[in-house]
Amino acid sequence: MLQNTGKLAGQTLFITGASRGIGKAIALKAAKDGANVVIAAKTAQAHPKLPGTIYTAAEEIEALGGKALPCIVDVRDEKQIGEAVEQAVRKFGGIDILVNNASAINLTGTLETPMKKVDLMLGVNLRGTYLTSKLCIPHLLKSKNPHILNLSPPLNLNPIWFKNHTAYTMAKYGMSMCVLGMAEEFRGSIAVNALWPKTAIQTAAMEMLGGAEVGKQCRNVDIMSDAAYAILGKPRSYTGNFIIDEEILKTEGIKDFDIYAVAPGNALLPDFFLDEAEALVQNMGDQVVIPVVKGDSRSAATSGPIAETFNIIKGVLNPDIVKSTGGVYKFDLSGEHAGVWFIDMKNGGGSAGSGEPPVKADVVMTMDSADFTKMFAGKLKPTMAFMSGKLMIKGDMTLAIKMEKMMSMMKSKL
């Protein structure tokens, strides 16, 4: 891990969404240097599913030697941001670093995304980042080595990163466009950069999206805090960069990245917006031998690799799986073995077969039949298929992730 050098001692960081996750990890890394940290976040009272508040984060910061200012802030609210900035300047004498970390996510398609969710993502990700930057910049201009760091991805216009979640991509790319514009606008005065992880990062929000099991395919938040620390120590001339955590840490001499893995040795889930994710899935697919059922050429409903897979699914289903899953899945398959299939893991002892499900599906998965076979053979994880654009999901994303449990049970049978 990257060692602290004291370079942030006495500097004031204004971090949005710092009550938990990556934002808090960056705050704690700075606290070890003796930095001042403004915790600008909404959580003043404990959330039933998400741990941590601005006050518990402040206690952790001060325990490590830093100074903390917890501020109840909704980044969409200009008045609240303005008051938090004023408090920071009064308490610490200025602001040296802004970290725009606060973000909202909803991974659904255009027809499935309520406008309330669209407004939330655009309000937090785009407007919140722009507003907080706008109000901090007058103070950053007075700092000796000012930085703005946005937790946002490279501006990758590959359509696969738009088609399954256009609203989220628009909102997240809005943060990146702030980097692109402000870096040039304030070149020579303020360093403005973006940081994004190469792999999925284990946070409470990630577990809510993907379930507890997804953590085994993640790195921990320390890799992002180390990468941020490396960036924030650079001169203001280091600006306009879209930085990947692993890449900058390699330049800092880090060679062993297993120290950041939640479960060392496990395959890591690539993060969104990086074409390496698409390439990885493609490479995996090239190594897969798709099982073929020998026999006559009857329809896929009675013969072929899809029918064989569903025969195995029927044998695996039991009341325990149904109870733990609680979802009805519809598969709309294209390609060589096109057709509609279903798995009911919500009612009775469960059922599976060809055609429409007996009740309305909670999740509809659309994909090529060859990728479906790979997925149930354990060669292509649903999360990776989704992130690479091979799988379109409509409905409950959490239920989609739960499919991996059944797939792990089936792996030995396929």
mmCIF file of C-alpha atoms in Angstrom:
data_model
loop_
_atom_site.group_PDB
_atom_site.id
_atom_site.type_symbol
_atom_site.label_atom_id
_atom_site.label_comp_id
_atom_site.label_asym_id
_atom_site.label_seq_id
_atom_site.Cartn_x
_atom_site.Cartn_y
_atom_site.Cartn_z
ATOM 1 C CA MET A 1 0.000 0.000 0.000
ATOM 2 C CA LEU A 2 1.071 3.593 -0.569
ATOM 3 C CA GLN A 3 2.703 5.065 2.504
ATOM 4 C CA ASN A 4 1.753 8.472 3.893
ATOM 5 C CA THR A 5 4.462 11.128 3.623
ATOM 6 C CA GLY A 6 2.793 14.015 5.440
ATOM 7 C CA LYS A 7 2.317 16.043 2.257
ATOM 8 C CA LEU A 8 -1.303 16.854 3.106
ATOM 9 C CA ALA A 9 -0.553 18.078 6.641
ATOM 10 C CA GLY A 10 -2.524 21.230 7.427
ATOM 11 C CA GLN A 11 -4.377 21.197 4.115
ATOM 12 C CA THR A 12 -8.166 21.382 4.013
ATOM 13 C CA LEU A 13 -10.126 18.862 1.960
ATOM 14 C CA PHE A 14 -13.814 19.371 1.163
ATOM 15 C CA ILE A 15 -15.175 15.895 0.347
ATOM 16 C CA THR A 16 -18.755 15.228 -0.724
ATOM 17 C CA GLY A 17 -20.281 11.894 0.263
ATOM 18 C CA ALA A 18 -17.531 11.321 2.831
ATOM 19 C CA SER A 19 -19.620 9.583 5.487
ATOM 20 C CA ARG A 20 -18.826 6.139 4.016
ATOM 21 C CA GLY A 21 -17.196 4.242 1.184
ATOM 22 C CA ILE A 22 -14.551 5.740 -1.075
ATOM 23 C CA GLY A 23 -15.146 9.285 0.140
ATOM 24 C CA LYS A 24 -14.490 8.310 3.741
ATOM 25 C CA ALA A 25 -11.443 6.252 2.756
ATOM 26 C CA ILE A 26 -9.903 9.319 1.073
ATOM 27 C CA ALA A 27 -10.706 11.374 4.175
ATOM 28 C CA LEU A 28 -9.025 8.857 6.483
ATOM 29 C CA LYS A 29 -5.932 8.677 4.280
ATOM 30 C CA ALA A 30 -5.601 12.467 4.466
ATOM 31 C CA ALA A 31 -6.259 12.432 8.215
ATOM 32 C CA LYS A 32 -3.141 10.322 8.740
ATOM 33 C CA ASP A 33 -1.139 13.304 7.447
ATOM 34 C CA GLY A 34 -2.902 15.654 9.851
ATOM 35 C CA ALA A 35 -5.217 17.209 7.258
ATOM 36 C CA ASN A 36 -8.460 19.068 7.889
ATOM 37 C CA VAL A 37 -11.484 17.342 6.374
ATOM 38 C CA VAL A 38 -14.925 18.762 5.669
ATOM 39 C CA ILE A 39 -17.383 15.849 5.567
ATOM 40 C CA ALA A 40 -20.152 17.137 3.285
ATOM 41 C CA ALA A 41 -22.838 14.444 3.229
ATOM 42 C CA LYS A 42 -26.509 13.849 3.963
ATOM 43 C CA THR A 43 -26.291 11.067 6.537
ATOM 44 C CA ALA A 44 -26.669 12.565 10.003
ATOM 45 C CA GLN A 45 -28.518 9.560 11.419
ATOM 46 C CA ALA A 46 -27.626 5.906 10.899
ATOM 47 C CA HIS A 47 -29.151 4.331 7.796
ATOM 48 C CA PRO A 48 -30.735 0.882 8.295
ATOM 49 C CA LYS A 49 -28.734 -0.634 5.419
ATOM 50 C CA LEU A 50 -25.759 1.710 4.955
ATOM 51 C CA PRO A 51 -23.299 2.090 7.834
ATOM 52 C CA GLY A 52 -21.803 5.381 9.000
ATOM 53 C CA THR A 53 -22.802 9.010 9.490
ATOM 54 C CA ILE A 54 -20.982 12.328 9.131
ATOM 55 C CA TYR A 55 -20.396 12.235 12.881
ATOM 56 C CA THR A 56 -18.934 8.726 13.058
ATOM 57 C CA ALA A 57 -16.698 9.609 10.098
ATOM 58 C CA ALA A 58 -15.546 12.742 11.957
ATOM 59 C CA GLU A 59 -14.633 10.637 14.997
ATOM 60 C CA GLU A 60 -12.534 8.299 12.839
ATOM 61 C CA ILE A 61 -10.770 11.218 11.154
ATOM 62 C CA GLU A 62 -9.844 12.827 14.465
ATOM 63 C CA ALA A 63 -8.717 9.494 15.922
ATOM 64 C CA LEU A 64 -6.111 9.318 13.127
ATOM 65 C CA GLY A 65 -4.772 12.801 13.824
ATOM 66 C CA GLY A 66 -6.841 14.904 11.459
ATOM 67 C CA LYS A 67 -9.375 17.626 12.156
ATOM 68 C CA ALA A 68 -12.968 17.209 11.028
ATOM 69 C CA LEU A 69 -15.954 19.389 10.227
ATOM 70 C CA PRO A 70 -19.130 17.360 9.677
ATOM 71 C CA CYS A 71 -21.706 19.245 7.583
ATOM 72 C CA ILE A 72 -25.191 18.044 6.687
ATOM 73 C CA VAL A 73 -25.253 18.647 2.946
ATOM 74 C CA ASP A 74 -27.409 17.676 -0.014
ATOM 75 C CA VAL A 75 -25.157 18.523 -2.960
ATOM 76 C CA ARG A 76 -28.226 19.527 -4.981
ATOM 77 C CA ASP A 77 -28.953 22.351 -2.527
ATOM 78 C CA GLU A 78 -27.033 25.541 -3.289
ATOM 79 C CA LYS A 79 -27.735 27.040 0.123
ATOM 80 C CA GLN A 80 -26.468 23.983 2.006
ATOM 81 C CA ILE A 81 -23.297 23.780 -0.088
ATOM 82 C CA GLY A 82 -22.691 27.511 0.338
ATOM 83 C CA GLU A 83 -23.090 27.312 4.118
ATOM 84 C CA ALA A 84 -20.746 24.306 4.348
ATOM 85 C CA VAL A 85 -18.098 26.155 2.303
ATOM 86 C CA GLU A 86 -18.417 29.203 4.568
ATOM 87 C CA GLN A 87 -18.092 27.023 7.688
ATOM 88 C CA ALA A 88 -14.978 25.385 6.265
ATOM 89 C CA VAL A 89 -13.333 28.718 5.522
ATOM 90 C CA ARG A 90 -14.199 30.083 8.970
ATOM 91 C CA LYS A 91 -12.912 26.995 10.781
ATOM 92 C CA PHE A 92 -9.837 26.121 8.721
ATOM 93 C CA GLY A 93 -8.991 29.382 6.941
ATOM 94 C CA GLY A 94 -9.606 28.168 3.386
ATOM 95 C CA ILE A 95 -10.049 25.170 1.097
ATOM 96 C CA ASP A 96 -7.135 23.491 -0.682
ATOM 97 C CA ILE A 97 -8.715 20.379 -2.182
ATOM 98 C CA LEU A 98 -12.212 19.491 -3.389
ATOM 99 C CA VAL A 99 -13.150 15.842 -3.891
ATOM 100 C CA ASN A 100 -16.449 15.419 -5.737
ATOM 101 C CA ASN A 101 -17.322 11.911 -4.621
ATOM 102 C CA ALA A 102 -21.106 12.055 -4.023
ATOM 103 C CA SER A 103 -22.968 10.048 -6.651
ATOM 104 C CA ALA A 104 -26.329 8.394 -7.348
ATOM 105 C CA ILE A 105 -26.784 5.250 -9.431
ATOM 106 C CA ASN A 106 -29.718 3.449 -11.049
ATOM 107 C CA LEU A 107 -28.852 0.811 -13.653
ATOM 108 C CA THR A 108 -32.038 0.594 -15.684
ATOM 109 C CA GLY A 109 -33.034 1.243 -19.279
ATOM 110 C CA THR A 110 -34.894 4.245 -20.609
ATOM 111 C CA LEU A 111 -38.406 2.830 -20.272
ATOM 112 C CA GLU A 112 -37.760 1.415 -16.800
ATOM 113 C CA THR A 113 -36.161 4.537 -15.276
ATOM 114 C CA PRO A 114 -38.652 6.867 -13.523
ATOM 115 C CA MET A 115 -37.990 10.573 -14.077
ATOM 116 C CA LYS A 116 -37.572 10.910 -10.324
ATOM 117 C CA LYS A 117 -34.481 8.689 -10.615
ATOM 118 C CA VAL A 118 -33.243 10.576 -13.677
ATOM 119 C CA ASP A 119 -33.563 13.872 -11.803
ATOM 120 C CA LEU A 120 -31.764 12.393 -8.786
ATOM 121 C CA MET A 121 -28.788 11.170 -10.824
ATOM 122 C CA LEU A 122 -28.458 14.357 -12.846
ATOM 123 C CA GLY A 123 -28.976 16.437 -9.696
ATOM 124 C CA VAL A 124 -26.364 14.663 -7.570
ATOM 125 C CA ASN A 125 -23.789 13.615 -10.156
ATOM 126 C CA LEU A 126 -23.815 16.472 -12.659
ATOM 127 C CA ARG A 127 -25.391 19.473 -10.932
ATOM 128 C CA GLY A 128 -23.934 18.646 -7.521
ATOM 129 C CA THR A 129 -20.408 18.352 -8.912
ATOM 130 C CA TYR A 130 -20.706 21.566 -10.933
ATOM 131 C CA LEU A 131 -22.298 23.500 -8.041
ATOM 132 C CA THR A 132 -19.816 22.372 -5.388
ATOM 133 C CA SER A 133 -16.906 23.143 -7.706
ATOM 134 C CA LYS A 134 -18.319 26.574 -8.529
ATOM 135 C CA LEU A 135 -18.649 27.524 -4.845
ATOM 136 C CA CYS A 136 -15.233 26.123 -3.836
ATOM 137 C CA ILE A 137 -13.198 27.547 -6.708
ATOM 138 C CA PRO A 138 -12.915 31.116 -5.341
ATOM 139 C CA HIS A 139 -11.230 29.656 -2.245
ATOM 140 C CA LEU A 140 -9.185 27.090 -4.168
ATOM 141 C CA LEU A 141 -7.675 29.919 -6.207
ATOM 142 C CA LYS A 142 -6.106 31.229 -2.987
ATOM 143 C CA SER A 143 -4.417 27.900 -2.183
ATOM 144 C CA LYS A 144 -0.754 27.166 -2.898
ATOM 145 C CA ASN A 145 -1.475 23.849 -4.632
ATOM 146 C CA PRO A 146 -5.232 23.511 -5.247
ATOM 147 C CA HIS A 147 -6.889 20.377 -6.615
ATOM 148 C CA ILE A 148 -10.330 19.285 -7.736
ATOM 149 C CA LEU A 149 -10.695 15.518 -7.989
ATOM 150 C CA ASN A 150 -13.903 14.029 -9.405
ATOM 151 C CA LEU A 151 -14.689 10.341 -8.919
ATOM 152 C CA SER A 152 -15.789 9.823 -12.516
ATOM 153 C CA PRO A 153 -14.803 7.744 -15.553
ATOM 154 C CA PRO A 154 -12.972 8.456 -18.793
ATOM 155 C CA LEU A 155 -15.325 9.769 -21.493
ATOM 156 C CA ASN A 156 -15.707 6.504 -23.399
ATOM 157 C CA LEU A 157 -18.291 6.831 -26.197
ATOM 158 C CA ASN A 158 -18.527 3.107 -26.888
ATOM 159 C CA PRO A 159 -22.327 2.529 -27.140
ATOM 160 C CA ILE A 160 -22.205 -0.513 -24.835
ATOM 161 C CA TRP A 161 -21.806 1.862 -21.881
ATOM 162 C CA PHE A 162 -25.003 3.682 -22.810
ATOM 163 C CA LYS A 163 -27.518 1.117 -24.012
ATOM 164 C CA ASN A 164 -28.403 -0.538 -20.694
ATOM 165 C CA HIS A 165 -28.392 2.576 -18.485
ATOM 166 C CA THR A 166 -28.431 5.744 -20.579
ATOM 167 C CA ALA A 167 -29.529 8.024 -17.738
ATOM 168 C CA TYR A 168 -26.779 6.873 -15.364
ATOM 169 C CA THR A 169 -24.117 7.201 -18.057
ATOM 170 C CA MET A 170 -25.292 10.709 -18.944
ATOM 171 C CA ALA A 171 -25.146 11.736 -15.286
ATOM 172 C CA LYS A 172 -21.765 10.161 -14.595
ATOM 173 C CA TYR A 173 -20.237 11.536 -17.774
ATOM 174 C CA GLY A 174 -21.489 14.956 -16.667
ATOM 175 C CA MET A 175 -18.966 14.763 -13.818
ATOM 176 C CA SER A 176 -16.251 13.879 -16.329
ATOM 177 C CA MET A 177 -17.214 16.763 -18.576
ATOM 178 C CA CYS A 178 -16.711 19.077 -15.597
ATOM 179 C CA VAL A 179 -13.127 17.792 -15.491
ATOM 180 C CA LEU A 180 -12.646 18.322 -19.208
ATOM 181 C CA GLY A 181 -13.956 21.887 -19.116
ATOM 182 C CA MET A 182 -12.661 23.141 -15.777
ATOM 183 C CA ALA A 183 -9.182 21.703 -16.283
ATOM 184 C CA GLU A 184 -8.785 23.908 -19.350
ATOM 185 C CA GLU A 185 -10.620 26.882 -17.839
ATOM 186 C CA PHE A 186 -8.396 26.946 -14.752
ATOM 187 C CA ARG A 187 -5.191 25.589 -16.297
ATOM 188 C CA GLY A 188 -2.200 26.941 -14.397
ATOM 189 C CA SER A 189 -4.342 27.835 -11.383
ATOM 190 C CA ILE A 190 -6.113 24.645 -10.239
ATOM 191 C CA ALA A 191 -5.378 20.994 -11.002
ATOM 192 C CA VAL A 192 -8.627 19.320 -12.093
ATOM 193 C CA ASN A 193 -8.589 15.552 -12.610
ATOM 194 C CA ALA A 194 -10.799 12.464 -12.567
ATOM 195 C CA LEU A 195 -10.151 9.147 -10.816
ATOM 196 C CA TRP A 196 -11.861 5.859 -11.661
ATOM 197 C CA PRO A 197 -11.256 2.262 -10.517
ATOM 198 C CA LYS A 198 -10.103 -0.460 -12.881
ATOM 199 C CA THR A 199 -12.175 -3.016 -10.963
ATOM 200 C CA ALA A 200 -15.346 -2.935 -8.914
ATOM 201 C CA ILE A 201 -14.802 -1.581 -5.393
ATOM 202 C CA GLN A 202 -16.435 -3.141 -2.347
ATOM 203 C CA THR A 203 -18.718 -0.590 -0.735
ATOM 204 C CA ALA A 204 -22.086 -0.782 1.000
ATOM 205 C CA ALA A 205 -23.679 0.612 -2.157
ATOM 206 C CA MET A 206 -22.061 -2.131 -4.251
ATOM 207 C CA GLU A 207 -23.426 -4.786 -1.908
ATOM 208 C CA MET A 208 -26.903 -3.286 -2.210
ATOM 209 C CA LEU A 209 -26.626 -3.495 -5.995
ATOM 210 C CA GLY A 210 -24.968 -6.875 -6.293
ATOM 211 C CA GLY A 211 -25.436 -8.691 -3.009
ATOM 212 C CA ALA A 212 -22.847 -9.756 -0.450
ATOM 213 C CA GLU A 213 -21.259 -12.337 -2.777
ATOM 214 C CA VAL A 214 -20.157 -9.687 -5.274
ATOM 215 C CA GLY A 215 -17.565 -8.479 -2.747
ATOM 216 C CA LYS A 216 -15.355 -11.474 -3.518
ATOM 217 C CA GLN A 217 -14.845 -10.055 -7.014
ATOM 218 C CA CYS A 218 -13.936 -6.574 -5.763
ATOM 219 C CA ARG A 219 -11.011 -4.610 -4.450
ATOM 220 C CA ASN A 220 -11.340 -2.637 -1.229
ATOM 221 C CA VAL A 221 -11.585 1.146 -0.938
ATOM 222 C CA ASP A 222 -7.903 1.478 0.015
ATOM 223 C CA ILE A 223 -6.813 1.306 -3.622
ATOM 224 C CA MET A 224 -8.893 4.386 -4.410
ATOM 225 C CA SER A 225 -7.706 6.329 -1.369
ATOM 226 C CA ASP A 226 -4.082 5.488 -2.208
ATOM 227 C CA ALA A 227 -4.593 6.577 -5.812
ATOM 228 C CA ALA A 228 -6.278 9.810 -4.698
ATOM 229 C CA TYR A 229 -3.401 10.487 -2.299
ATOM 230 C CA ALA A 230 -0.914 10.093 -5.154
ATOM 231 C CA ILE A 231 -2.861 12.562 -7.313
ATOM 232 C CA LEU A 232 -3.404 15.181 -4.644
ATOM 233 C CA GLY A 233 0.306 15.447 -3.943
ATOM 234 C CA LYS A 234 1.140 16.411 -7.518
ATOM 235 C CA PRO A 235 1.636 20.033 -8.652
ATOM 236 C CA ARG A 236 -1.198 22.072 -10.148
ATOM 237 C CA SER A 237 0.321 21.553 -13.587
ATOM 238 C CA TYR A 238 -0.867 17.925 -13.374
ATOM 239 C CA THR A 239 -4.339 18.568 -14.740
ATOM 240 C CA GLY A 240 -6.961 17.381 -17.218
ATOM 241 C CA ASN A 241 -6.197 13.691 -16.622
ATOM 242 C CA PHE A 242 -8.625 10.763 -16.477
ATOM 243 C CA ILE A 243 -6.743 8.452 -14.155
ATOM 244 C CA ILE A 244 -7.256 4.751 -13.457
ATOM 245 C CA ASP A 245 -6.366 3.747 -9.894
ATOM 246 C CA GLU A 246 -4.096 0.833 -10.744
ATOM 247 C CA GLU A 247 -2.209 2.757 -13.412
ATOM 248 C CA ILE A 248 -1.175 5.670 -11.214
ATOM 249 C CA LEU A 249 -0.212 3.361 -8.351
ATOM 250 C CA LYS A 250 2.105 1.468 -10.679
ATOM 251 C CA THR A 251 3.914 4.753 -11.318
ATOM 252 C CA GLU A 252 4.237 5.130 -7.541
ATOM 253 C CA GLY A 253 6.027 1.787 -7.304
ATOM 254 C CA ILE A 254 3.128 -0.438 -6.236
ATOM 255 C CA LYS A 255 3.570 -3.919 -7.722
ATOM 256 C CA ASP A 256 1.472 -6.215 -5.536
ATOM 257 C CA PHE A 257 -2.204 -5.439 -6.077
ATOM 258 C CA ASP A 258 -3.435 -8.530 -4.237
ATOM 259 C CA ILE A 259 -3.185 -6.453 -1.057
ATOM 260 C CA TYR A 260 -6.211 -4.519 -2.275
ATOM 261 C CA ALA A 261 -8.304 -7.586 -3.169
ATOM 262 C CA VAL A 262 -11.184 -8.483 -0.872
ATOM 263 C CA ALA A 263 -10.575 -12.160 -1.668
ATOM 264 C CA PRO A 264 -7.054 -12.549 -3.152
ATOM 265 C CA GLY A 265 -6.924 -15.063 -5.973
ATOM 266 C CA ASN A 266 -10.502 -14.528 -7.129
ATOM 267 C CA ALA A 267 -11.245 -13.118 -10.578
ATOM 268 C CA LEU A 268 -11.958 -9.388 -10.315
ATOM 269 C CA LEU A 269 -15.014 -7.725 -11.772
ATOM 270 C CA PRO A 270 -14.018 -4.913 -14.163
ATOM 271 C CA ASP A 271 -15.710 -1.592 -13.540
ATOM 272 C CA PHE A 272 -18.026 0.232 -15.919
ATOM 273 C CA PHE A 273 -16.860 2.440 -18.799
ATOM 274 C CA LEU A 274 -13.548 0.695 -19.468
ATOM 275 C CA ASP A 275 -13.190 -1.237 -22.713
ATOM 276 C CA GLU A 276 -10.968 -3.721 -20.887
ATOM 277 C CA ALA A 277 -14.202 -5.081 -19.398
ATOM 278 C CA GLU A 278 -15.651 -5.827 -22.817
ATOM 279 C CA ALA A 279 -12.368 -7.347 -23.979
ATOM 280 C CA LEU A 280 -12.132 -9.538 -20.876
ATOM 281 C CA VAL A 281 -15.574 -11.012 -21.456
ATOM 282 C CA GLN A 282 -14.728 -11.602 -25.117
ATOM 283 C CA ASN A 283 -11.493 -13.367 -24.174
ATOM 284 C CA MET A 284 -13.332 -15.549 -21.701
ATOM 285 C CA GLY A 285 -15.831 -16.425 -24.370
ATOM 286 C CA ASP A 286 -13.089 -17.480 -26.767
ATOM 287 C CA GLN A 287 -11.939 -20.091 -24.251
ATOM 288 C CA VAL A 288 -15.385 -21.569 -23.673
ATOM 289 C CA VAL A 289 -16.433 -24.854 -25.177
ATOM 290 C CA ILE A 290 -20.203 -24.713 -25.502
ATOM 291 C CA PRO A 291 -21.818 -28.069 -24.723
ATOM 292 C CA VAL A 292 -23.687 -29.541 -27.680
ATOM 293 C CA VAL A 293 -26.342 -32.232 -27.318
ATOM 294 C CA LYS A 294 -26.006 -34.840 -30.034
ATOM 295 C CA GLY A 295 -29.146 -36.031 -31.732
ATOM 296 C CA ASP A 296 -31.761 -34.824 -34.171
ATOM 297 C CA SER A 297 -32.379 -31.219 -35.176
ATOM 298 C CA ARG A 298 -35.699 -30.635 -33.420
ATOM 299 C CA SER A 299 -36.587 -27.186 -32.048
ATOM 300 C CA ALA A 300 -34.667 -25.675 -29.158
ATOM 301 C CA ALA A 301 -37.682 -26.169 -26.919
ATOM 302 C CA THR A 302 -37.079 -29.924 -26.841
ATOM 303 C CA SER A 303 -33.462 -30.364 -27.858
ATOM 304 C CA GLY A 304 -30.157 -28.505 -27.946
ATOM 305 C CA PRO A 305 -27.874 -26.818 -25.415
ATOM 306 C CA ILE A 306 -30.572 -24.459 -24.072
ATOM 307 C CA ALA A 307 -33.053 -27.285 -23.470
ATOM 308 C CA GLU A 308 -30.309 -29.335 -21.828
ATOM 309 C CA THR A 309 -29.429 -26.417 -19.565
ATOM 310 C CA PHE A 310 -33.054 -26.035 -18.495
ATOM 311 C CA ASN A 311 -33.319 -29.758 -17.775
ATOM 312 C CA ILE A 312 -30.406 -29.337 -15.360
ATOM 313 C CA ILE A 313 -32.019 -26.220 -13.851
ATOM 314 C CA LYS A 314 -35.180 -28.216 -13.136
ATOM 315 C CA GLY A 315 -33.098 -30.810 -11.306
ATOM 316 C CA VAL A 316 -31.377 -28.156 -9.177
ATOM 317 C CA LEU A 317 -34.503 -26.249 -8.125
ATOM 318 C CA ASN A 318 -35.717 -26.832 -4.579
ATOM 319 C CA PRO A 319 -37.755 -24.931 -1.956
ATOM 320 C CA ASP A 320 -34.614 -23.536 -0.287
ATOM 321 C CA ILE A 321 -33.409 -21.920 -3.520
ATOM 322 C CA VAL A 322 -36.891 -20.568 -4.172
ATOM 323 C CA LYS A 323 -37.086 -19.100 -0.670
ATOM 324 C CA SER A 324 -33.663 -17.471 -0.855
ATOM 325 C CA THR A 325 -34.172 -16.046 -4.368
ATOM 326 C CA GLY A 326 -37.808 -14.920 -4.562
ATOM 327 C CA GLY A 327 -37.876 -13.980 -8.241
ATOM 328 C CA VAL A 328 -39.390 -14.946 -11.584
ATOM 329 C CA TYR A 329 -36.984 -14.707 -14.539
ATOM 330 C CA LYS A 330 -37.738 -14.518 -18.240
ATOM 331 C CA PHE A 331 -34.998 -15.126 -20.820
ATOM 332 C CA ASP A 332 -35.475 -13.692 -24.312
ATOM 333 C CA LEU A 333 -32.769 -15.419 -26.315
ATOM 334 C CA SER A 334 -31.551 -14.609 -29.818
ATOM 335 C CA GLY A 335 -29.033 -16.298 -32.089
ATOM 336 C CA GLU A 336 -28.759 -19.935 -33.095
ATOM 337 C CA HIS A 337 -31.132 -21.204 -30.373
ATOM 338 C CA ALA A 338 -33.556 -18.289 -30.182
ATOM 339 C CA GLY A 339 -36.615 -18.562 -27.968
ATOM 340 C CA VAL A 340 -38.300 -17.531 -24.733
ATOM 341 C CA TRP A 341 -37.657 -19.435 -21.490
ATOM 342 C CA PHE A 342 -38.388 -18.899 -17.822
ATOM 343 C CA ILE A 343 -37.290 -19.837 -14.314
ATOM 344 C CA ASP A 344 -39.770 -19.363 -11.464
ATOM 345 C CA MET A 345 -37.869 -19.171 -8.174
ATOM 346 C CA LYS A 346 -40.668 -17.463 -6.328
ATOM 347 C CA ASN A 347 -43.621 -19.812 -6.194
ATOM 348 C CA GLY A 348 -43.946 -23.274 -4.659
ATOM 349 C CA GLY A 349 -40.930 -25.482 -5.233
ATOM 350 C CA GLY A 350 -39.922 -23.584 -8.358
ATOM 351 C CA SER A 351 -40.297 -24.375 -12.037
ATOM 352 C CA ALA A 352 -38.524 -23.805 -15.356
ATOM 353 C CA GLY A 353 -39.221 -24.353 -19.024
ATOM 354 C CA SER A 354 -39.840 -22.876 -22.452
ATOM 355 C CA GLY A 355 -42.333 -20.135 -23.216
ATOM 356 C CA GLU A 356 -43.658 -17.261 -21.142
ATOM 357 C CA PRO A 357 -43.484 -17.587 -17.329
ATOM 358 C CA PRO A 358 -46.739 -18.544 -15.560
ATOM 359 C CA VAL A 359 -46.790 -15.179 -13.770
ATOM 360 C CA LYS A 360 -45.335 -11.761 -14.577
ATOM 361 C CA ALA A 361 -41.534 -11.824 -14.605
ATOM 362 C CA ASP A 362 -39.622 -9.767 -12.044
ATOM 363 C CA VAL A 363 -36.553 -9.750 -14.311
ATOM 364 C CA VAL A 364 -36.288 -10.000 -18.090
ATOM 365 C CA MET A 365 -32.865 -10.917 -19.476
ATOM 366 C CA THR A 366 -32.172 -10.459 -23.175
ATOM 367 C CA MET A 367 -29.050 -12.017 -24.654
ATOM 368 C CA ASP A 368 -27.610 -14.315 -27.313
ATOM 369 C CA SER A 369 -28.296 -18.007 -26.718
ATOM 370 C CA ALA A 370 -24.569 -18.811 -26.910
ATOM 371 C CA ASP A 371 -23.844 -16.320 -24.102
ATOM 372 C CA PHE A 372 -26.713 -17.789 -22.076
ATOM 373 C CA THR A 373 -25.087 -21.226 -22.267
ATOM 374 C CA LYS A 374 -21.727 -19.774 -21.209
ATOM 375 C CA MET A 375 -23.396 -17.964 -18.329
ATOM 376 C CA PHE A 376 -25.014 -21.068 -16.900
ATOM 377 C CA ALA A 377 -21.819 -23.060 -17.429
ATOM 378 C CA GLY A 378 -20.115 -20.649 -15.033
ATOM 379 C CA LYS A 379 -17.919 -19.177 -17.783
ATOM 380 C CA LEU A 380 -19.646 -15.777 -17.931
ATOM 381 C CA LYS A 381 -20.966 -14.033 -14.836
ATOM 382 C CA PRO A 382 -24.234 -12.055 -15.191
ATOM 383 C CA THR A 383 -22.608 -8.934 -13.760
ATOM 384 C CA MET A 384 -19.762 -9.115 -16.274
ATOM 385 C CA ALA A 385 -22.126 -9.910 -19.154
ATOM 386 C CA PHE A 386 -24.236 -6.890 -18.221
ATOM 387 C CA MET A 387 -21.274 -4.552 -17.873
ATOM 388 C CA SER A 388 -19.888 -5.609 -21.253
ATOM 389 C CA GLY A 389 -23.199 -5.111 -23.039
ATOM 390 C CA LYS A 390 -23.797 -8.808 -23.734
ATOM 391 C CA LEU A 391 -26.797 -8.895 -21.407
ATOM 392 C CA MET A 392 -29.717 -6.485 -21.174
ATOM 393 C CA ILE A 393 -31.672 -6.520 -17.916
ATOM 394 C CA LYS A 394 -35.097 -5.095 -17.253
ATOM 395 C CA GLY A 395 -36.449 -5.250 -13.725
ATOM 396 C CA ASP A 396 -34.936 -5.860 -10.299
ATOM 397 C CA MET A 397 -31.129 -5.673 -10.565
ATOM 398 C CA THR A 398 -30.645 -7.334 -7.170
ATOM 399 C CA LEU A 399 -32.580 -10.398 -8.339
ATOM 400 C CA ALA A 400 -30.455 -10.493 -11.476
ATOM 401 C CA ILE A 401 -27.317 -10.757 -9.339
ATOM 402 C CA LYS A 402 -28.883 -13.564 -7.282
ATOM 403 C CA MET A 403 -28.837 -15.737 -10.398
ATOM 404 C CA GLU A 404 -25.128 -16.271 -9.764
ATOM 405 C CA LYS A 405 -25.934 -18.432 -6.729
ATOM 406 C CA MET A 406 -27.869 -20.892 -8.856
ATOM 407 C CA MET A 407 -25.177 -20.842 -11.513
ATOM 408 C CA SER A 408 -22.515 -21.775 -8.990
ATOM 409 C CA MET A 409 -24.618 -24.786 -7.987
ATOM 410 C CA MET A 410 -25.034 -25.833 -11.603
ATOM 411 C CA LYS A 411 -21.386 -25.427 -12.608
ATOM 412 C CA SER A 412 -20.448 -28.979 -11.614
ATOM 413 C CA LYS A 413 -23.401 -30.419 -13.495
ATOM 414 C CA LEU A 414 -22.749 -28.766 -16.856
#
